[in-house]
XYZ file of C-alpha atoms in Angstrom:
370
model
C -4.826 -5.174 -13.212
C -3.164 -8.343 -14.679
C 0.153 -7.432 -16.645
C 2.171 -9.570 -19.009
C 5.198 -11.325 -17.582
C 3.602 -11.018 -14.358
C 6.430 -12.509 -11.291
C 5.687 -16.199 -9.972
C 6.887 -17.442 -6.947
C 9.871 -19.321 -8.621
C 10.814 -16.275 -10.658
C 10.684 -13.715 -7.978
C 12.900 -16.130 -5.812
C 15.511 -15.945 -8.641
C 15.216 -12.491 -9.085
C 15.489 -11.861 -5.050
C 18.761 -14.395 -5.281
C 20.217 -12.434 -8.657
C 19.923 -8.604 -6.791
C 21.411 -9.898 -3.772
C 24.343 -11.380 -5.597
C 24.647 -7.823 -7.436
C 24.312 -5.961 -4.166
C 27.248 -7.989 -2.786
C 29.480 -7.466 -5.596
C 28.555 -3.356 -5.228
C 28.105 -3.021 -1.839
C 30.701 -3.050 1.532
C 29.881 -6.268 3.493
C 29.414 -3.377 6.707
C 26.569 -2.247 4.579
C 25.042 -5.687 3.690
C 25.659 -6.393 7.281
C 24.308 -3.399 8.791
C 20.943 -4.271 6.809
C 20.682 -7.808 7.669
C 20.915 -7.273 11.401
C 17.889 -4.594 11.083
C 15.607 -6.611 9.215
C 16.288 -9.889 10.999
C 14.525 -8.269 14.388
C 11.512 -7.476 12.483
C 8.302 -9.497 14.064
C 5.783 -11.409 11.116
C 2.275 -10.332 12.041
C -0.301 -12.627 14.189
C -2.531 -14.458 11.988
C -6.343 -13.548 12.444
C -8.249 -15.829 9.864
C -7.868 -16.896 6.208
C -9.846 -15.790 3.147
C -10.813 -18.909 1.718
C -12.826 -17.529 -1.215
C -11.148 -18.811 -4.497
C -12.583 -15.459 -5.869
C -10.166 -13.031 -3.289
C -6.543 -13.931 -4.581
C -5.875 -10.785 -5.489
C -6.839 -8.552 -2.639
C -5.501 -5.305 -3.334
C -7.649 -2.539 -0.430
C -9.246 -3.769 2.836
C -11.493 -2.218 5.701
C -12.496 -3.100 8.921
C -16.322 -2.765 10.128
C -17.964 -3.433 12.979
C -18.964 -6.962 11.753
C -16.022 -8.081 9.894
C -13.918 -6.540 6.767
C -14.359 -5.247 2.955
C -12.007 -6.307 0.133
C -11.673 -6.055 -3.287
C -9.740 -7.762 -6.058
C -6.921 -5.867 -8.031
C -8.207 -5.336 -11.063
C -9.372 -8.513 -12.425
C -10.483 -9.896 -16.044
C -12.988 -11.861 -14.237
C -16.604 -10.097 -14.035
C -16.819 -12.768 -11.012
C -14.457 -11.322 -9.213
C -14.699 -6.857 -10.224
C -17.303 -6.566 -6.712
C -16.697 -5.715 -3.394
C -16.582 -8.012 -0.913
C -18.113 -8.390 2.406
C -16.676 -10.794 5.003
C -17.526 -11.562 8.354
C -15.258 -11.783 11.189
C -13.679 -15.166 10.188
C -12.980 -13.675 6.662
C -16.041 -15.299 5.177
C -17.581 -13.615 2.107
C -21.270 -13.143 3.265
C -22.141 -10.806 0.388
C -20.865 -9.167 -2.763
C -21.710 -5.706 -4.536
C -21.758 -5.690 -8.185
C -20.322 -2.455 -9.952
C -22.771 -0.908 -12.982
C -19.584 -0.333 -15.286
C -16.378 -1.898 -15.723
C -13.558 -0.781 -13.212
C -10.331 -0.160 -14.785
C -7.752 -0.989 -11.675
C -9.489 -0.856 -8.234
C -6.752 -0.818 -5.773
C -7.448 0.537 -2.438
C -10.747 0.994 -0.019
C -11.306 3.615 2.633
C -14.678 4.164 4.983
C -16.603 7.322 5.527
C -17.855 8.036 8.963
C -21.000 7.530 8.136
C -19.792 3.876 7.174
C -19.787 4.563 2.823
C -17.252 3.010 1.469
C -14.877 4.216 -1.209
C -13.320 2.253 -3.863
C -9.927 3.784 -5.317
C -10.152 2.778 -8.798
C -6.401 4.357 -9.545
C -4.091 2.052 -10.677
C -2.350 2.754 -13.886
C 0.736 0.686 -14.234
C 1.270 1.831 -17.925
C 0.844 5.531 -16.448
C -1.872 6.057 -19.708
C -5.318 6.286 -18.216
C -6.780 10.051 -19.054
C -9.434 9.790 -15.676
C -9.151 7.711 -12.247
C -12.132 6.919 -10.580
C -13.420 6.918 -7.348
C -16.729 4.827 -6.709
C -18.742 5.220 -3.378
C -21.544 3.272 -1.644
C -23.460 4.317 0.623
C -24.887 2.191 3.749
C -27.020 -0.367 2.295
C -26.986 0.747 -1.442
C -27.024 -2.620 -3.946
C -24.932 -0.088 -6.248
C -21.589 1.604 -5.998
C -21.760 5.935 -7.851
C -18.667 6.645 -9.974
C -16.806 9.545 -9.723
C -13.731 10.748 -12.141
C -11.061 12.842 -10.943
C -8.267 14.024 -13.291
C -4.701 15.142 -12.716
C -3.356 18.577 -13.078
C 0.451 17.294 -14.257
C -0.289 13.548 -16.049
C -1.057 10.436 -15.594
C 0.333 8.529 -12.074
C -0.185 5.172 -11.038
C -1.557 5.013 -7.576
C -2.452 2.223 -4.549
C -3.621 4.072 -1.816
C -6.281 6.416 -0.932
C -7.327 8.288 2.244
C -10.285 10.171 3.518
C -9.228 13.665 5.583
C -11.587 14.972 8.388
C -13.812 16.722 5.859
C -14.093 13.380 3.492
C -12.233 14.488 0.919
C -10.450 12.023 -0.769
C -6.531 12.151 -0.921
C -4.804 10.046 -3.847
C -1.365 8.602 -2.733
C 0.884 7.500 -5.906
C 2.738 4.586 -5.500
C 6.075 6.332 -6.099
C 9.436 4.113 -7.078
C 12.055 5.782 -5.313
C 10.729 6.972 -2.132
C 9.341 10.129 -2.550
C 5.138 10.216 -3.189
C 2.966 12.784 -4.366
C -0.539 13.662 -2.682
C -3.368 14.777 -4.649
C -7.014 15.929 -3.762
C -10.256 17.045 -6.035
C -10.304 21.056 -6.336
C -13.972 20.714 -6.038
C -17.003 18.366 -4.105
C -16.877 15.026 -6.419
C -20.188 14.647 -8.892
C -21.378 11.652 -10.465
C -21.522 12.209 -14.422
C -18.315 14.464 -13.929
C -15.261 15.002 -14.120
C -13.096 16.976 -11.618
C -9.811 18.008 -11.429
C -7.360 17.655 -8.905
C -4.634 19.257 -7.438
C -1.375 18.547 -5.878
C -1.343 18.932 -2.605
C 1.842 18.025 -1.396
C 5.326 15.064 -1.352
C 6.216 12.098 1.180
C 9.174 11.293 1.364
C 9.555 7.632 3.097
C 12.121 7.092 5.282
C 15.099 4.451 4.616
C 14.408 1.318 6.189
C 15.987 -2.680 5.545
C 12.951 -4.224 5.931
C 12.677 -8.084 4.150
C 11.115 -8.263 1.551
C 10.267 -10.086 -2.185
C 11.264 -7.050 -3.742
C 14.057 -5.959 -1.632
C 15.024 -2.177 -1.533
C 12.580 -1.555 -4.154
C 9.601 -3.007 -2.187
C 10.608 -0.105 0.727
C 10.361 2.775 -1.560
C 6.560 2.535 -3.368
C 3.145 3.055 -1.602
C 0.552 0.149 -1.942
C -2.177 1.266 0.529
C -3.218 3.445 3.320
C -5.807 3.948 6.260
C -6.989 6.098 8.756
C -7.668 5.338 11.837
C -11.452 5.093 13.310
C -10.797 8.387 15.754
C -8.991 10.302 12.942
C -6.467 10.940 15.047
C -3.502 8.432 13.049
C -3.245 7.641 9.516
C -0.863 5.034 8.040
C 0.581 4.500 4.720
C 2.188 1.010 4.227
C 4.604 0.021 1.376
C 5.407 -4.364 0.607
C 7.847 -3.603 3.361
C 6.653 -1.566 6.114
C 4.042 0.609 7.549
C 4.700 4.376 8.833
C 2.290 5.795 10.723
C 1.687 9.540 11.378
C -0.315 11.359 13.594
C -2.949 14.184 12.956
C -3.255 17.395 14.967
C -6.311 19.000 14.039
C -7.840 16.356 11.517
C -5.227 17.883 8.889
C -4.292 14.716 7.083
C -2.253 16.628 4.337
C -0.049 18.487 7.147
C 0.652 15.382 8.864
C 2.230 13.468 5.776
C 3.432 16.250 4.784
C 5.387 17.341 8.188
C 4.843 14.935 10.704
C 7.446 11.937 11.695
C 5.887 8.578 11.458
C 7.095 5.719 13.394
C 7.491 2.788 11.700
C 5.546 -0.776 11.947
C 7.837 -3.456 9.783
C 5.530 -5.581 7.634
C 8.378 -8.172 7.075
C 8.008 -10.856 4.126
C 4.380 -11.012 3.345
C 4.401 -11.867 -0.222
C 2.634 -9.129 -2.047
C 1.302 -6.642 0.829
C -1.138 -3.897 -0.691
C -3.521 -3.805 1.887
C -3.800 -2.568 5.129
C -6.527 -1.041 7.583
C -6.984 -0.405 11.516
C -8.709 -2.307 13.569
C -12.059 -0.922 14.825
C -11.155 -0.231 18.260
C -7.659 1.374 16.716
C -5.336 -0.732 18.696
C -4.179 -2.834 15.766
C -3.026 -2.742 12.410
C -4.557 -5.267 9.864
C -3.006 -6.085 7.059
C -3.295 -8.516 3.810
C -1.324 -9.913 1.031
C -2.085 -11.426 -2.134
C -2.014 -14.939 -2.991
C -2.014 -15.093 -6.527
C 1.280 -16.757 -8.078
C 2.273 -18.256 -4.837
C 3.230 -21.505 -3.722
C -0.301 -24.185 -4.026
C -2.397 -23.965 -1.173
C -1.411 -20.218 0.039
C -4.558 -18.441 0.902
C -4.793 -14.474 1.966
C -4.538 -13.947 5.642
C -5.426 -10.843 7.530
C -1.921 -10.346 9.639
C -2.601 -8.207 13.126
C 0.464 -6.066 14.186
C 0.171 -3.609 17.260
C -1.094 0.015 16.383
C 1.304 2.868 17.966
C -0.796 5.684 20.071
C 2.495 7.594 21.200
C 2.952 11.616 20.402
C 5.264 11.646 17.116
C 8.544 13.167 18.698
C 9.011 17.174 18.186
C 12.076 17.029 17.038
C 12.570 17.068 13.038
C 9.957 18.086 10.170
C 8.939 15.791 7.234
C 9.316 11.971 7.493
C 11.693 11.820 4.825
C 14.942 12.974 7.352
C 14.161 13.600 10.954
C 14.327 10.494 13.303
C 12.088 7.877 13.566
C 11.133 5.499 16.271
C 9.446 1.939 15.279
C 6.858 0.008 16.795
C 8.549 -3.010 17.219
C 12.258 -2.356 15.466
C 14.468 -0.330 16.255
C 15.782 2.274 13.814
C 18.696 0.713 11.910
C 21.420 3.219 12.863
C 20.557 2.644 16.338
C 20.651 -1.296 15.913
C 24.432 -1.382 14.277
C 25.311 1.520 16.581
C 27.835 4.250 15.139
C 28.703 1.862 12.200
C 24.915 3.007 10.892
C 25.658 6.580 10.616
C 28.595 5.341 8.062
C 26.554 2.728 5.789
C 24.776 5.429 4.111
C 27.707 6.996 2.844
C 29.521 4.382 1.535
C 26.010 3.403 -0.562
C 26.588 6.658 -1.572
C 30.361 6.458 -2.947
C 28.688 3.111 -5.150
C 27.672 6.103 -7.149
C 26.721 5.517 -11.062
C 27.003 1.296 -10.485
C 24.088 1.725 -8.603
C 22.263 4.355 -9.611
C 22.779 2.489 -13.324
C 21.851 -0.469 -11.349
C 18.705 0.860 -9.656
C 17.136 2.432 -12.998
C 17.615 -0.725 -14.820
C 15.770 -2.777 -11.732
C 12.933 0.057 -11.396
C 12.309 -0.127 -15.385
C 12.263 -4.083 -15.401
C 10.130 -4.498 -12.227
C 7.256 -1.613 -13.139
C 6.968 -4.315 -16.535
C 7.089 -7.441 -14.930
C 5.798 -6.911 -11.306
C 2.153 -7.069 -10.375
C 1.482 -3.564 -8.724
């Protein structure tokens, strides 16, 4: 979906420049220190190919298949470019699927065993839609079946969608302040109908200093998620980073819910929503938007190594226990003792901040593109 006031490149370098001029005036320089050193040893994905399709600048949910990937656009005003895309292994578009009805905000993709493909249609950045909507198609179908799902507690705005071992769909919200809420359908989906959901559980991500165009705001939403072909991982990513938990027993919900991911840094790419696994799981793939960005940037798939390692025992929940990263380590362990202290000076910053913060998350959800 295309909001009003919507961040170009120029603006969200002035924005970036204006919060980290606040942040120094707010913050100890141990603190603004601490988080520097941690995101500068952050690694930018390898570069796989380009989508040079002047129709996929807005890429918002991504798959891998055997033969090559599936996008879609964020919702777009543009019949040309509501379909679903299918690119080869060069990130050619060799085919595009039509949808019977007008999506509202498709943001997210994920692939059934049986290689159907599901379309999260479950954006809602002015939290107002009554229904989200999931669409499937099946294996050679020329048209996508809609499903609508309702909440039990309100409208949410959401980016990311998973598939547990049963294929049940699991609704991530994007979130705003680190903590997301996981919903599933109460009942088997129906086309024609309506079913209600239920919460099934809370995320809470863990803190990370990650670069990013948003800065600490980018590290605290949820813009996509996948599963891994074996079932055996799942990963949600935010524009910062990806965590990445396993899953004893095929129970997705139970290893969000419980488990401690480790985290893959997804440093700087300019407005990351998507991200899948690669089909032989080693990898993680990942995309970015190129909408509003300098002339000439084009949407490249980014590979960054998939972890197979047993999440350590110690600790429930990713929101508090420890966390080991792919290819960073954590940042209390990078800065040494002086990381167990940061935290609690950002702490004693106390209403400035938090005044701060609310003011930044109510500006951004107006101005930013999910």
């Amino acid at each position: 979906m295309r909001v009003r006031g919507r961040l170009t490149w120029a603006r969200r370098t002035r924005v970036g420049a204006a919060l980290v001029a606040v942040l120094a005036g707010v913050l100890p320089p141990a603190v603004l220190a601490t988080a520097s050193a941690a995101a500068g040893t952050a690694v930018a994905g390898t570069p796989v190919c380009q989508v040079r399709d002047d129709r996929l600048r807005e890429i918002s949910g991504m798959v891998a298949t055997d033969d090559g990937y599936v996008v879609i656009n964020d919702g777009a005003d543009d019949e040309a470019l509501r379909r679903i895309f299918f690119l080869d292994e060069r990130c050619a578009v060799v085919r595009s699927v039509a949808y019977p009805s007008r999506p509202r905000d498709t943001e997210d993709l994920a692939i059934g065993r049986d290689g159907t493909v599901w379309v999260a249609d479950i954006g809602d950045n002015d939290h107002s839609r009554p229904t989200i909507a999931i669409w499937r198609l099946a294996p050679g179908s020329a048209k996508p079946v809609l499903h609508r799902m309702t909440y039990p507690d309100g409208p949410h705005d959401a980016e990311a969608l998973l598939l547990d071992a049963a294929g049940r769909p699991l609704v991530i919200t994007k979130g705003g302040s680190g903590t997301v809420s996981l919903y599933a359908p109460t009942t088997a989906l129906r086309p024609g109908a309506t079913t209600p959901m239920a919460s099934v559980g809370q995320v809470t991500l863990p803190r990370t200093s990650t670069s990013n165009p948003f800065l600490f705001l980018g590290r605290g939403v949820i813009t996509g998620a996948a599963s891994a072909p074996d079932g055996r991982r799942v990963v949600l990513r935010s524009y910062a980073d990806a965590f990445e938990y396993d899953v004893p027993a095929g129970d997705v919900v139970t290893a969000l819910t419980s488990g401690t991911p480790r985290i893959t840094p997804l440093p700087d790419e300019p407005q990351g929503e998507s991200i899948t696994y690669s089909r032989d799981g080693r990898s993680l793939l990942t995309v970015s938007e190129s909408a509003d960005q300098p002339p000439g940037t084009r949407p490249t798939v980014l590979r960054y190594p998939a972890t197979d390692a047993a999440v350590p025992a110690a600790g429930p929940t990713g929101s508090t226990g420890p966390v080991a990263s792919t290819s960073v380590r954590p940042a209390a362990e990078e800065a040494g003792s002086a990381g167990d202290r940061t935290w609690p000076l950002v702490v004693g910053a106390g209403t400035l901040l938090a005044l701060f913060g609310l003011g930044a998350v109510l500006w951004w959800r107006h101005t930013a593109h999910r």
